[in-house]
mmCIF file with all atom_site columns, C-alpha atoms in Angstrom:
data_model
loop_
_atom_site.group_PDB
_atom_site.id
_atom_site.type_symbol
_atom_site.label_atom_id
_atom_site.label_alt_id
_atom_site.label_comp_id
_atom_site.label_asym_id
_atom_site.label_entity_id
_atom_site.label_seq_id
_atom_site.pdbx_PDB_ins_code
_atom_site.Cartn_x
_atom_site.Cartn_y
_atom_site.Cartn_z
_atom_site.occupancy
_atom_site.B_iso_or_equiv
_atom_site.pdbx_formal_charge
_atom_site.auth_seq_id
_atom_site.auth_comp_id
_atom_site.auth_asym_id
_atom_site.auth_atom_id
_atom_site.pdbx_PDB_model_num
ATOM 1   C CA . UNK A 1 1   ? 104.572 119.156 112.813 1.00 39.00 ? 1   UNK A CA 1
ATOM 2   C CA . UNK A 1 2   ? 106.340 117.158 109.752 1.00 44.00 ? 2   UNK A CA 1
ATOM 3   C CA . UNK A 1 3   ? 104.884 115.872 106.267 1.00 47.00 ? 3   UNK A CA 1
ATOM 4   C CA . UNK A 1 4   ? 106.091 112.013 107.980 1.00 51.00 ? 4   UNK A CA 1
ATOM 5   C CA . UNK A 1 5   ? 103.557 112.302 110.316 1.00 65.00 ? 5   UNK A CA 1
ATOM 6   C CA . UNK A 1 6   ? 101.104 109.258 109.756 1.00 89.00 ? 6   UNK A CA 1
ATOM 7   C CA . UNK A 1 7   ? 98.118  109.053 112.125 1.00 97.00 ? 7   UNK A CA 1
ATOM 8   C CA . UNK A 1 8   ? 95.622  112.136 113.411 1.00 98.00 ? 8   UNK A CA 1
ATOM 9   C CA . UNK A 1 9   ? 94.189  110.608 116.666 1.00 98.00 ? 9   UNK A CA 1
ATOM 10  C CA . UNK A 1 10  ? 90.616  111.504 117.833 1.00 98.00 ? 10  UNK A CA 1
ATOM 11  C CA . UNK A 1 11  ? 87.846  110.373 119.626 1.00 98.00 ? 11  UNK A CA 1
ATOM 12  C CA . UNK A 1 12  ? 84.454  111.902 120.828 1.00 96.00 ? 12  UNK A CA 1
ATOM 13  C CA . UNK A 1 13  ? 85.090  110.829 124.641 1.00 96.00 ? 13  UNK A CA 1
ATOM 14  C CA . UNK A 1 14  ? 87.465  113.122 125.232 1.00 97.00 ? 14  UNK A CA 1
ATOM 15  C CA . UNK A 1 15  ? 91.272  114.255 125.043 1.00 97.00 ? 15  UNK A CA 1
ATOM 16  C CA . UNK A 1 16  ? 91.681  112.866 128.740 1.00 97.00 ? 16  UNK A CA 1
ATOM 17  C CA . UNK A 1 17  ? 89.938  109.610 127.575 1.00 97.00 ? 17  UNK A CA 1
ATOM 18  C CA . UNK A 1 18  ? 91.610  106.260 128.446 1.00 97.00 ? 18  UNK A CA 1
ATOM 19  C CA . UNK A 1 19  ? 90.619  104.924 124.723 1.00 98.00 ? 19  UNK A CA 1
ATOM 20  C CA . UNK A 1 20  ? 92.716  107.325 123.339 1.00 98.00 ? 20  UNK A CA 1
ATOM 21  C CA . UNK A 1 21  ? 95.388  106.843 125.511 1.00 97.00 ? 21  UNK A CA 1
ATOM 22  C CA . UNK A 1 22  ? 95.304  102.747 124.775 1.00 98.00 ? 22  UNK A CA 1
ATOM 23  C CA . UNK A 1 23  ? 95.170  103.655 121.337 1.00 97.00 ? 23  UNK A CA 1
ATOM 24  C CA . UNK A 1 24  ? 98.271  105.853 121.101 1.00 97.00 ? 24  UNK A CA 1
ATOM 25  C CA . UNK A 1 25  ? 100.159 103.501 123.112 1.00 97.00 ? 25  UNK A CA 1
ATOM 26  C CA . UNK A 1 26  ? 99.411  100.631 120.736 1.00 96.00 ? 26  UNK A CA 1
ATOM 27  C CA . UNK A 1 27  ? 101.030 102.449 117.831 1.00 95.00 ? 27  UNK A CA 1
ATOM 28  C CA . UNK A 1 28  ? 104.091 102.371 119.992 1.00 91.00 ? 28  UNK A CA 1
ATOM 29  C CA . UNK A 1 29  ? 107.025 104.849 118.080 1.00 91.00 ? 29  UNK A CA 1
ATOM 30  C CA . UNK A 1 30  ? 104.792 105.368 114.925 1.00 94.00 ? 30  UNK A CA 1
ATOM 31  C CA . UNK A 1 31  ? 104.867 109.765 115.195 1.00 94.00 ? 31  UNK A CA 1
ATOM 32  C CA . UNK A 1 32  ? 101.036 110.338 116.061 1.00 96.00 ? 32  UNK A CA 1
ATOM 33  C CA . UNK A 1 33  ? 99.781  113.619 117.202 1.00 96.00 ? 33  UNK A CA 1
ATOM 34  C CA . UNK A 1 34  ? 95.936  113.825 118.507 1.00 97.00 ? 34  UNK A CA 1
ATOM 35  C CA . UNK A 1 35  ? 93.017  116.309 118.101 1.00 98.00 ? 35  UNK A CA 1
ATOM 36  C CA . UNK A 1 36  ? 90.523  115.534 120.475 1.00 98.00 ? 36  UNK A CA 1
ATOM 37  C CA . UNK A 1 37  ? 87.479  117.389 121.870 1.00 98.00 ? 37  UNK A CA 1
ATOM 38  C CA . UNK A 1 38  ? 88.096  119.247 125.381 1.00 96.00 ? 38  UNK A CA 1
ATOM 39  C CA . UNK A 1 39  ? 85.188  117.363 127.010 1.00 93.00 ? 39  UNK A CA 1
ATOM 40  C CA . UNK A 1 40  ? 83.348  114.694 125.797 1.00 90.00 ? 40  UNK A CA 1
ATOM 41  C CA . UNK A 1 41  ? 81.265  114.455 122.710 1.00 93.00 ? 41  UNK A CA 1
ATOM 42  C CA . UNK A 1 42  ? 79.168  110.646 122.520 1.00 91.00 ? 42  UNK A CA 1
ATOM 43  C CA . UNK A 1 43  ? 76.239  110.999 120.802 1.00 90.00 ? 43  UNK A CA 1
ATOM 44  C CA . UNK A 1 44  ? 76.917  114.178 118.584 1.00 95.00 ? 44  UNK A CA 1
ATOM 45  C CA . UNK A 1 45  ? 76.676  112.344 115.327 1.00 95.00 ? 45  UNK A CA 1
ATOM 46  C CA . UNK A 1 46  ? 78.223  114.560 112.696 1.00 97.00 ? 46  UNK A CA 1
ATOM 47  C CA . UNK A 1 47  ? 77.705  117.659 113.987 1.00 94.00 ? 47  UNK A CA 1
ATOM 48  C CA . UNK A 1 48  ? 80.120  120.813 113.475 1.00 96.00 ? 48  UNK A CA 1
ATOM 49  C CA . UNK A 1 49  ? 80.269  124.311 114.630 1.00 95.00 ? 49  UNK A CA 1
ATOM 50  C CA . UNK A 1 50  ? 79.400  127.014 113.047 1.00 95.00 ? 50  UNK A CA 1
ATOM 51  C CA . UNK A 1 51  ? 79.419  130.846 114.003 1.00 94.00 ? 51  UNK A CA 1
ATOM 52  C CA . UNK A 1 52  ? 81.418  130.671 116.324 1.00 94.00 ? 52  UNK A CA 1
ATOM 53  C CA . UNK A 1 53  ? 85.641  130.483 117.493 1.00 96.00 ? 53  UNK A CA 1
ATOM 54  C CA . UNK A 1 54  ? 86.755  126.676 118.360 1.00 96.00 ? 54  UNK A CA 1
ATOM 55  C CA . UNK A 1 55  ? 89.217  127.174 121.224 1.00 96.00 ? 55  UNK A CA 1
ATOM 56  C CA . UNK A 1 56  ? 91.879  125.044 121.060 1.00 97.00 ? 56  UNK A CA 1
ATOM 57  C CA . UNK A 1 57  ? 94.443  124.329 123.716 1.00 96.00 ? 57  UNK A CA 1
ATOM 58  C CA . UNK A 1 58  ? 97.538  122.849 123.362 1.00 95.00 ? 58  UNK A CA 1
ATOM 59  C CA . UNK A 1 59  ? 98.231  119.748 125.500 1.00 94.00 ? 59  UNK A CA 1
ATOM 60  C CA . UNK A 1 60  ? 102.016 118.995 124.405 1.00 92.00 ? 60  UNK A CA 1
ATOM 61  C CA . UNK A 1 61  ? 104.073 119.252 120.795 1.00 88.00 ? 61  UNK A CA 1
ATOM 62  C CA . UNK A 1 62  ? 101.423 116.424 119.886 1.00 92.00 ? 62  UNK A CA 1
ATOM 63  C CA . UNK A 1 63  ? 98.359  117.128 121.674 1.00 96.00 ? 63  UNK A CA 1
ATOM 64  C CA . UNK A 1 64  ? 95.424  119.347 121.055 1.00 97.00 ? 64  UNK A CA 1
ATOM 65  C CA . UNK A 1 65  ? 92.037  119.602 122.974 1.00 97.00 ? 65  UNK A CA 1
ATOM 66  C CA . UNK A 1 66  ? 89.546  121.397 120.777 1.00 97.00 ? 66  UNK A CA 1
ATOM 67  C CA . UNK A 1 67  ? 86.161  123.176 122.176 1.00 97.00 ? 67  UNK A CA 1
ATOM 68  C CA . UNK A 1 68  ? 84.300  121.238 119.797 1.00 96.00 ? 68  UNK A CA 1
ATOM 69  C CA . UNK A 1 69  ? 82.977  118.019 118.126 1.00 98.00 ? 69  UNK A CA 1
ATOM 70  C CA . UNK A 1 70  ? 85.017  114.888 117.096 1.00 98.00 ? 70  UNK A CA 1
ATOM 71  C CA . UNK A 1 71  ? 84.352  116.396 113.212 1.00 98.00 ? 71  UNK A CA 1
ATOM 72  C CA . UNK A 1 72  ? 85.380  119.385 114.025 1.00 97.00 ? 72  UNK A CA 1
ATOM 73  C CA . UNK A 1 73  ? 88.619  118.259 115.506 1.00 98.00 ? 73  UNK A CA 1
ATOM 74  C CA . UNK A 1 74  ? 89.394  116.320 111.835 1.00 98.00 ? 74  UNK A CA 1
ATOM 75  C CA . UNK A 1 75  ? 88.608  119.503 110.096 1.00 97.00 ? 75  UNK A CA 1
ATOM 76  C CA . UNK A 1 76  ? 90.294  121.718 112.038 1.00 97.00 ? 76  UNK A CA 1
ATOM 77  C CA . UNK A 1 77  ? 93.244  119.471 112.017 1.00 96.00 ? 77  UNK A CA 1
ATOM 78  C CA . UNK A 1 78  ? 93.165  118.335 108.312 1.00 96.00 ? 78  UNK A CA 1
ATOM 79  C CA . UNK A 1 79  ? 92.889  122.568 107.338 1.00 95.00 ? 79  UNK A CA 1
ATOM 80  C CA . UNK A 1 80  ? 95.129  123.883 109.955 1.00 93.00 ? 80  UNK A CA 1
ATOM 81  C CA . UNK A 1 81  ? 97.296  121.674 112.681 1.00 94.00 ? 81  UNK A CA 1
ATOM 82  C CA . UNK A 1 82  ? 98.217  118.847 111.130 1.00 91.00 ? 82  UNK A CA 1
ATOM 83  C CA . UNK A 1 83  ? 97.094  119.065 106.888 1.00 90.00 ? 83  UNK A CA 1
ATOM 84  C CA . UNK A 1 84  ? 99.988  116.202 106.376 1.00 90.00 ? 84  UNK A CA 1
ATOM 85  C CA . UNK A 1 85  ? 99.014  112.562 108.184 1.00 94.00 ? 85  UNK A CA 1
ATOM 86  C CA . UNK A 1 86  ? 98.561  109.638 106.551 1.00 94.00 ? 86  UNK A CA 1
ATOM 87  C CA . UNK A 1 87  ? 95.372  108.388 108.436 1.00 97.00 ? 87  UNK A CA 1
ATOM 88  C CA . UNK A 1 88  ? 92.906  109.102 110.304 1.00 98.00 ? 88  UNK A CA 1
ATOM 89  C CA . UNK A 1 89  ? 92.037  106.718 113.397 1.00 98.00 ? 89  UNK A CA 1
ATOM 90  C CA . UNK A 1 90  ? 89.412  107.610 116.085 1.00 98.00 ? 90  UNK A CA 1
ATOM 91  C CA . UNK A 1 91  ? 88.434  105.935 119.358 1.00 96.00 ? 91  UNK A CA 1
ATOM 92  C CA . UNK A 1 92  ? 88.970  103.869 121.411 1.00 98.00 ? 92  UNK A CA 1
ATOM 93  C CA . UNK A 1 93  ? 85.425  104.847 122.208 1.00 98.00 ? 93  UNK A CA 1
ATOM 94  C CA . UNK A 1 94  ? 84.038  103.568 125.679 1.00 97.00 ? 94  UNK A CA 1
ATOM 95  C CA . UNK A 1 95  ? 80.998  100.958 124.145 1.00 96.00 ? 95  UNK A CA 1
ATOM 96  C CA . UNK A 1 96  ? 79.591  99.551  120.896 1.00 97.00 ? 96  UNK A CA 1
ATOM 97  C CA . UNK A 1 97  ? 79.442  102.064 117.672 1.00 98.00 ? 97  UNK A CA 1
ATOM 98  C CA . UNK A 1 98  ? 77.539  99.103  115.812 1.00 98.00 ? 98  UNK A CA 1
ATOM 99  C CA . UNK A 1 99  ? 75.001  98.977  112.966 1.00 97.00 ? 99  UNK A CA 1
ATOM 100 C CA . UNK A 1 100 ? 72.458  102.644 113.466 1.00 96.00 ? 100 UNK A CA 1
ATOM 101 C CA . UNK A 1 101 ? 74.719  103.371 116.076 1.00 96.00 ? 101 UNK A CA 1
ATOM 102 C CA . UNK A 1 102 ? 77.250  104.679 112.954 1.00 97.00 ? 102 UNK A CA 1
ATOM 103 C CA . UNK A 1 103 ? 74.692  107.564 112.621 1.00 97.00 ? 103 UNK A CA 1
ATOM 104 C CA . UNK A 1 104 ? 74.803  108.193 115.933 1.00 95.00 ? 104 UNK A CA 1
ATOM 105 C CA . UNK A 1 105 ? 78.166  108.061 116.619 1.00 97.00 ? 105 UNK A CA 1
ATOM 106 C CA . UNK A 1 106 ? 80.924  111.012 116.868 1.00 97.00 ? 106 UNK A CA 1
ATOM 107 C CA . UNK A 1 107 ? 83.905  108.293 117.008 1.00 98.00 ? 107 UNK A CA 1
ATOM 108 C CA . UNK A 1 108 ? 82.386  107.268 113.622 1.00 98.00 ? 108 UNK A CA 1
ATOM 109 C CA . UNK A 1 109 ? 81.719  110.557 112.212 1.00 98.00 ? 109 UNK A CA 1
ATOM 110 C CA . UNK A 1 110 ? 85.140  111.689 112.933 1.00 98.00 ? 110 UNK A CA 1
ATOM 111 C CA . UNK A 1 111 ? 86.385  108.509 110.496 1.00 98.00 ? 111 UNK A CA 1
ATOM 112 C CA . UNK A 1 112 ? 83.700  109.653 108.028 1.00 98.00 ? 112 UNK A CA 1
ATOM 113 C CA . UNK A 1 113 ? 85.021  113.367 107.966 1.00 98.00 ? 113 UNK A CA 1
ATOM 114 C CA . UNK A 1 114 ? 88.372  112.463 107.028 1.00 98.00 ? 114 UNK A CA 1
ATOM 115 C CA . UNK A 1 115 ? 87.002  110.142 104.292 1.00 98.00 ? 115 UNK A CA 1
ATOM 116 C CA . UNK A 1 116 ? 85.079  112.858 102.799 1.00 98.00 ? 116 UNK A CA 1
ATOM 117 C CA . UNK A 1 117 ? 88.597  114.461 101.903 1.00 97.00 ? 117 UNK A CA 1
ATOM 118 C CA . UNK A 1 118 ? 90.192  111.503 101.024 1.00 96.00 ? 118 UNK A CA 1
ATOM 119 C CA . UNK A 1 119 ? 91.790  110.010 103.725 1.00 96.00 ? 119 UNK A CA 1
ATOM 120 C CA . UNK A 1 120 ? 91.448  106.604 104.774 1.00 97.00 ? 120 UNK A CA 1
ATOM 121 C CA . UNK A 1 121 ? 89.994  106.434 108.517 1.00 98.00 ? 121 UNK A CA 1
ATOM 122 C CA . UNK A 1 122 ? 89.446  103.586 110.878 1.00 98.00 ? 122 UNK A CA 1
ATOM 123 C CA . UNK A 1 123 ? 86.729  104.199 113.770 1.00 98.00 ? 123 UNK A CA 1
ATOM 124 C CA . UNK A 1 124 ? 87.812  101.799 116.979 1.00 98.00 ? 124 UNK A CA 1
ATOM 125 C CA . UNK A 1 125 ? 84.571  101.230 120.104 1.00 98.00 ? 125 UNK A CA 1
ATOM 126 C CA . UNK A 1 126 ? 84.811  99.023  122.435 1.00 98.00 ? 126 UNK A CA 1
ATOM 127 C CA . UNK A 1 127 ? 81.624  97.206  123.474 1.00 97.00 ? 127 UNK A CA 1
ATOM 128 C CA . UNK A 1 128 ? 80.615  97.254  127.287 1.00 95.00 ? 128 UNK A CA 1
ATOM 129 C CA . UNK A 1 129 ? 78.183  94.493  128.721 1.00 92.00 ? 129 UNK A CA 1
ATOM 130 C CA . UNK A 1 130 ? 75.904  96.403  130.651 1.00 85.00 ? 130 UNK A CA 1
ATOM 131 C CA . UNK A 1 131 ? 77.537  98.285  133.733 1.00 82.00 ? 131 UNK A CA 1
ATOM 132 C CA . UNK A 1 132 ? 80.878  95.813  133.773 1.00 88.00 ? 132 UNK A CA 1
ATOM 133 C CA . UNK A 1 133 ? 83.981  97.568  133.738 1.00 91.00 ? 133 UNK A CA 1
ATOM 134 C CA . UNK A 1 134 ? 86.116  98.068  130.060 1.00 93.00 ? 134 UNK A CA 1
ATOM 135 C CA . UNK A 1 135 ? 90.010  96.437  130.534 1.00 94.00 ? 135 UNK A CA 1
ATOM 136 C CA . UNK A 1 136 ? 91.786  98.644  128.574 1.00 96.00 ? 136 UNK A CA 1
ATOM 137 C CA . UNK A 1 137 ? 94.909  96.213  128.407 1.00 95.00 ? 137 UNK A CA 1
ATOM 138 C CA . UNK A 1 138 ? 92.352  93.499  127.035 1.00 95.00 ? 138 UNK A CA 1
ATOM 139 C CA . UNK A 1 139 ? 91.163  97.003  124.700 1.00 97.00 ? 139 UNK A CA 1
ATOM 140 C CA . UNK A 1 140 ? 94.595  97.528  123.538 1.00 97.00 ? 140 UNK A CA 1
ATOM 141 C CA . UNK A 1 141 ? 95.185  93.796  122.874 1.00 96.00 ? 141 UNK A CA 1
ATOM 142 C CA . UNK A 1 142 ? 92.383  92.792  120.609 1.00 97.00 ? 142 UNK A CA 1
ATOM 143 C CA . UNK A 1 143 ? 92.586  96.747  118.605 1.00 98.00 ? 143 UNK A CA 1
ATOM 144 C CA . UNK A 1 144 ? 96.639  95.914  118.087 1.00 98.00 ? 144 UNK A CA 1
ATOM 145 C CA . UNK A 1 145 ? 95.201  92.943  116.422 1.00 97.00 ? 145 UNK A CA 1
ATOM 146 C CA . UNK A 1 146 ? 92.888  95.044  114.232 1.00 98.00 ? 146 UNK A CA 1
ATOM 147 C CA . UNK A 1 147 ? 95.408  97.764  113.218 1.00 98.00 ? 147 UNK A CA 1
ATOM 148 C CA . UNK A 1 148 ? 97.449  95.042  112.261 1.00 97.00 ? 148 UNK A CA 1
ATOM 149 C CA . UNK A 1 149 ? 95.483  93.923  109.020 1.00 98.00 ? 149 UNK A CA 1
ATOM 150 C CA . UNK A 1 150 ? 93.378  97.046  108.091 1.00 98.00 ? 150 UNK A CA 1
ATOM 151 C CA . UNK A 1 151 ? 96.314  99.022  108.220 1.00 96.00 ? 151 UNK A CA 1
ATOM 152 C CA . UNK A 1 152 ? 97.842  97.082  105.252 1.00 95.00 ? 152 UNK A CA 1
ATOM 153 C CA . UNK A 1 153 ? 94.538  96.737  103.723 1.00 93.00 ? 153 UNK A CA 1
ATOM 154 C CA . UNK A 1 154 ? 93.505  98.191  100.594 1.00 91.00 ? 154 UNK A CA 1
ATOM 155 C CA . UNK A 1 155 ? 90.288  100.432 101.445 1.00 95.00 ? 155 UNK A CA 1
ATOM 156 C CA . UNK A 1 156 ? 88.321  101.582 98.289  1.00 95.00 ? 156 UNK A CA 1
ATOM 157 C CA . UNK A 1 157 ? 87.629  105.099 97.765  1.00 94.00 ? 157 UNK A CA 1
ATOM 158 C CA . UNK A 1 158 ? 84.488  106.769 99.913  1.00 97.00 ? 158 UNK A CA 1
ATOM 159 C CA . UNK A 1 159 ? 84.962  104.314 102.158 1.00 98.00 ? 159 UNK A CA 1
ATOM 160 C CA . UNK A 1 160 ? 86.095  103.506 106.153 1.00 98.00 ? 160 UNK A CA 1
ATOM 161 C CA . UNK A 1 161 ? 86.591  101.020 108.459 1.00 98.00 ? 161 UNK A CA 1
ATOM 162 C CA . UNK A 1 162 ? 84.152  100.387 111.643 1.00 98.00 ? 162 UNK A CA 1
ATOM 163 C CA . UNK A 1 163 ? 85.749  98.214  114.326 1.00 98.00 ? 163 UNK A CA 1
ATOM 164 C CA . UNK A 1 164 ? 83.849  96.972  117.932 1.00 98.00 ? 164 UNK A CA 1
ATOM 165 C CA . UNK A 1 165 ? 85.548  95.201  119.814 1.00 98.00 ? 165 UNK A CA 1
ATOM 166 C CA . UNK A 1 166 ? 83.918  92.633  122.188 1.00 98.00 ? 166 UNK A CA 1
ATOM 167 C CA . UNK A 1 167 ? 83.898  92.855  125.857 1.00 95.00 ? 167 UNK A CA 1
ATOM 168 C CA . UNK A 1 168 ? 86.199  89.494  125.909 1.00 91.00 ? 168 UNK A CA 1
ATOM 169 C CA . UNK A 1 169 ? 86.701  88.322  129.755 1.00 86.00 ? 169 UNK A CA 1
ATOM 170 C CA . UNK A 1 170 ? 89.644  86.165  130.922 1.00 87.00 ? 170 UNK A CA 1
ATOM 171 C CA . UNK A 1 171 ? 88.942  82.361  130.299 1.00 90.00 ? 171 UNK A CA 1
ATOM 172 C CA . UNK A 1 172 ? 86.728  83.575  127.230 1.00 92.00 ? 172 UNK A CA 1
ATOM 173 C CA . UNK A 1 173 ? 88.596  82.441  123.807 1.00 94.00 ? 173 UNK A CA 1
ATOM 174 C CA . UNK A 1 174 ? 90.681  84.663  121.870 1.00 95.00 ? 174 UNK A CA 1
ATOM 175 C CA . UNK A 1 175 ? 88.579  86.995  119.802 1.00 97.00 ? 175 UNK A CA 1
ATOM 176 C CA . UNK A 1 176 ? 88.607  86.651  115.958 1.00 98.00 ? 176 UNK A CA 1
ATOM 177 C CA . UNK A 1 177 ? 88.446  89.522  113.470 1.00 98.00 ? 177 UNK A CA 1
ATOM 178 C CA . UNK A 1 178 ? 85.267  88.697  111.532 1.00 98.00 ? 178 UNK A CA 1
ATOM 179 C CA . UNK A 1 179 ? 83.981  90.948  108.337 1.00 98.00 ? 179 UNK A CA 1
ATOM 180 C CA . UNK A 1 180 ? 80.862  91.466  108.384 1.00 98.00 ? 180 UNK A CA 1
ATOM 181 C CA . UNK A 1 181 ? 77.882  93.247  107.807 1.00 98.00 ? 181 UNK A CA 1
ATOM 182 C CA . UNK A 1 182 ? 76.416  96.444  109.572 1.00 98.00 ? 182 UNK A CA 1
ATOM 183 C CA . UNK A 1 183 ? 72.912  95.591  111.358 1.00 98.00 ? 183 UNK A CA 1
ATOM 184 C CA . UNK A 1 184 ? 70.152  97.643  109.729 1.00 97.00 ? 184 UNK A CA 1
ATOM 185 C CA . UNK A 1 185 ? 67.706  97.012  113.079 1.00 97.00 ? 185 UNK A CA 1
ATOM 186 C CA . UNK A 1 186 ? 67.092  99.703  115.197 1.00 94.00 ? 186 UNK A CA 1
ATOM 187 C CA . UNK A 1 187 ? 67.693  99.749  118.906 1.00 92.00 ? 187 UNK A CA 1
ATOM 188 C CA . UNK A 1 188 ? 65.172  99.447  121.763 1.00 90.00 ? 188 UNK A CA 1
ATOM 189 C CA . UNK A 1 189 ? 62.914  102.087 121.793 1.00 92.00 ? 189 UNK A CA 1
ATOM 190 C CA . UNK A 1 190 ? 62.073  102.324 125.726 1.00 94.00 ? 190 UNK A CA 1
ATOM 191 C CA . UNK A 1 191 ? 61.250  105.619 128.186 1.00 96.00 ? 191 UNK A CA 1
ATOM 192 C CA . UNK A 1 192 ? 60.306  105.842 131.429 1.00 95.00 ? 192 UNK A CA 1
ATOM 193 C CA . UNK A 1 193 ? 57.892  109.231 132.305 1.00 96.00 ? 193 UNK A CA 1
ATOM 194 C CA . UNK A 1 194 ? 59.540  111.448 134.905 1.00 96.00 ? 194 UNK A CA 1
ATOM 195 C CA . UNK A 1 195 ? 58.161  114.383 136.332 1.00 96.00 ? 195 UNK A CA 1
ATOM 196 C CA . UNK A 1 196 ? 61.018  116.148 133.719 1.00 97.00 ? 196 UNK A CA 1
ATOM 197 C CA . UNK A 1 197 ? 59.900  114.449 130.925 1.00 97.00 ? 197 UNK A CA 1
ATOM 198 C CA . UNK A 1 198 ? 60.572  111.298 129.471 1.00 97.00 ? 198 UNK A CA 1
ATOM 199 C CA . UNK A 1 199 ? 64.131  109.397 130.088 1.00 96.00 ? 199 UNK A CA 1
ATOM 200 C CA . UNK A 1 200 ? 65.568  107.072 126.827 1.00 92.00 ? 200 UNK A CA 1
ATOM 201 C CA . UNK A 1 201 ? 66.552  103.532 128.872 1.00 89.00 ? 201 UNK A CA 1
ATOM 202 C CA . UNK A 1 202 ? 66.413  100.821 125.929 1.00 87.00 ? 202 UNK A CA 1
ATOM 203 C CA . UNK A 1 203 ? 69.010  98.321  127.434 1.00 90.00 ? 203 UNK A CA 1
ATOM 204 C CA . UNK A 1 204 ? 71.725  97.912  124.483 1.00 92.00 ? 204 UNK A CA 1
ATOM 205 C CA . UNK A 1 205 ? 72.081  94.348  125.419 1.00 93.00 ? 205 UNK A CA 1
ATOM 206 C CA . UNK A 1 206 ? 68.721  93.630  124.143 1.00 93.00 ? 206 UNK A CA 1
ATOM 207 C CA . UNK A 1 207 ? 69.075  94.852  120.507 1.00 95.00 ? 207 UNK A CA 1
ATOM 208 C CA . UNK A 1 208 ? 68.441  92.117  118.187 1.00 96.00 ? 208 UNK A CA 1
ATOM 209 C CA . UNK A 1 209 ? 71.049  90.244  116.854 1.00 97.00 ? 209 UNK A CA 1
ATOM 210 C CA . UNK A 1 210 ? 70.408  89.529  113.399 1.00 97.00 ? 210 UNK A CA 1
ATOM 211 C CA . UNK A 1 211 ? 72.641  86.401  111.802 1.00 97.00 ? 211 UNK A CA 1
ATOM 212 C CA . UNK A 1 212 ? 76.281  88.092  110.371 1.00 97.00 ? 212 UNK A CA 1
ATOM 213 C CA . UNK A 1 213 ? 75.878  90.991  111.616 1.00 98.00 ? 213 UNK A CA 1
ATOM 214 C CA . UNK A 1 214 ? 78.285  93.208  113.338 1.00 98.00 ? 214 UNK A CA 1
ATOM 215 C CA . UNK A 1 215 ? 75.978  93.264  116.241 1.00 98.00 ? 215 UNK A CA 1
ATOM 216 C CA . UNK A 1 216 ? 75.576  89.267  116.136 1.00 98.00 ? 216 UNK A CA 1
ATOM 217 C CA . UNK A 1 217 ? 79.589  89.502  115.870 1.00 98.00 ? 217 UNK A CA 1
ATOM 218 C CA . UNK A 1 218 ? 80.406  91.941  118.890 1.00 98.00 ? 218 UNK A CA 1
ATOM 219 C CA . UNK A 1 219 ? 77.862  90.240  120.891 1.00 97.00 ? 219 UNK A CA 1
ATOM 220 C CA . UNK A 1 220 ? 78.784  86.951  119.861 1.00 97.00 ? 220 UNK A CA 1
ATOM 221 C CA . UNK A 1 221 ? 82.689  87.699  121.301 1.00 97.00 ? 221 UNK A CA 1
ATOM 222 C CA . UNK A 1 222 ? 84.439  88.124  118.144 1.00 98.00 ? 222 UNK A CA 1
ATOM 223 C CA . UNK A 1 223 ? 85.488  91.775  116.569 1.00 98.00 ? 223 UNK A CA 1
ATOM 224 C CA . UNK A 1 224 ? 83.049  92.875  114.032 1.00 98.00 ? 224 UNK A CA 1
ATOM 225 C CA . UNK A 1 225 ? 84.397  94.726  111.233 1.00 98.00 ? 225 UNK A CA 1
ATOM 226 C CA . UNK A 1 226 ? 82.857  96.584  109.132 1.00 98.00 ? 226 UNK A CA 1
ATOM 227 C CA . UNK A 1 227 ? 83.298  98.642  105.942 1.00 98.00 ? 227 UNK A CA 1
ATOM 228 C CA . UNK A 1 228 ? 81.123  101.559 105.925 1.00 98.00 ? 228 UNK A CA 1
ATOM 229 C CA . UNK A 1 229 ? 80.471  103.756 102.743 1.00 97.00 ? 229 UNK A CA 1
ATOM 230 C CA . UNK A 1 230 ? 79.795  107.665 102.446 1.00 96.00 ? 230 UNK A CA 1
#
């Protein structure tokens, strides 16, 4: 690792996830290093590991799998594995991280952790409509469009970007970048009673779409960009 490595890549879907590979692909020849969880950590929020060792599995000269959370990965990367990076990019998550999701998301937590340490960061997520499959080539195209702008956009101290890509389908209008506010509306609270207990079954697409919020923008087919503050 050299002092010139500009990008630390991480996620909460795990080091083998297609979204992480897509993120690396759209960076092209720009140097990067991956430090990501060995296994999926979706919904872990900003949890960190204390009191036990974090095993690290080298995958290559520029990729490490960590037996921990996304926040763990950033903390370990900045303190030990690659302390000289200039940007932290987290994602691309398979599923939206809109509005209050940012408190639950490991993807967003990784970007927030980087911001704690004074580094600019971007969390990127791909909204999925129900069970429809994701087309990662589309995701990469729209993520590249967002990064081309945000990597040049100055960030005030103690802030970071949260990007949500729409579930675009061929024939639909090209998504536009829309800077907006994060929704503060709650998720639907729907639980099904089972013999084992209650199972959450709220439909993500049924959430409130208040005008001009990231939920309304992304659900409406555009790229929702919010600037989050610590």
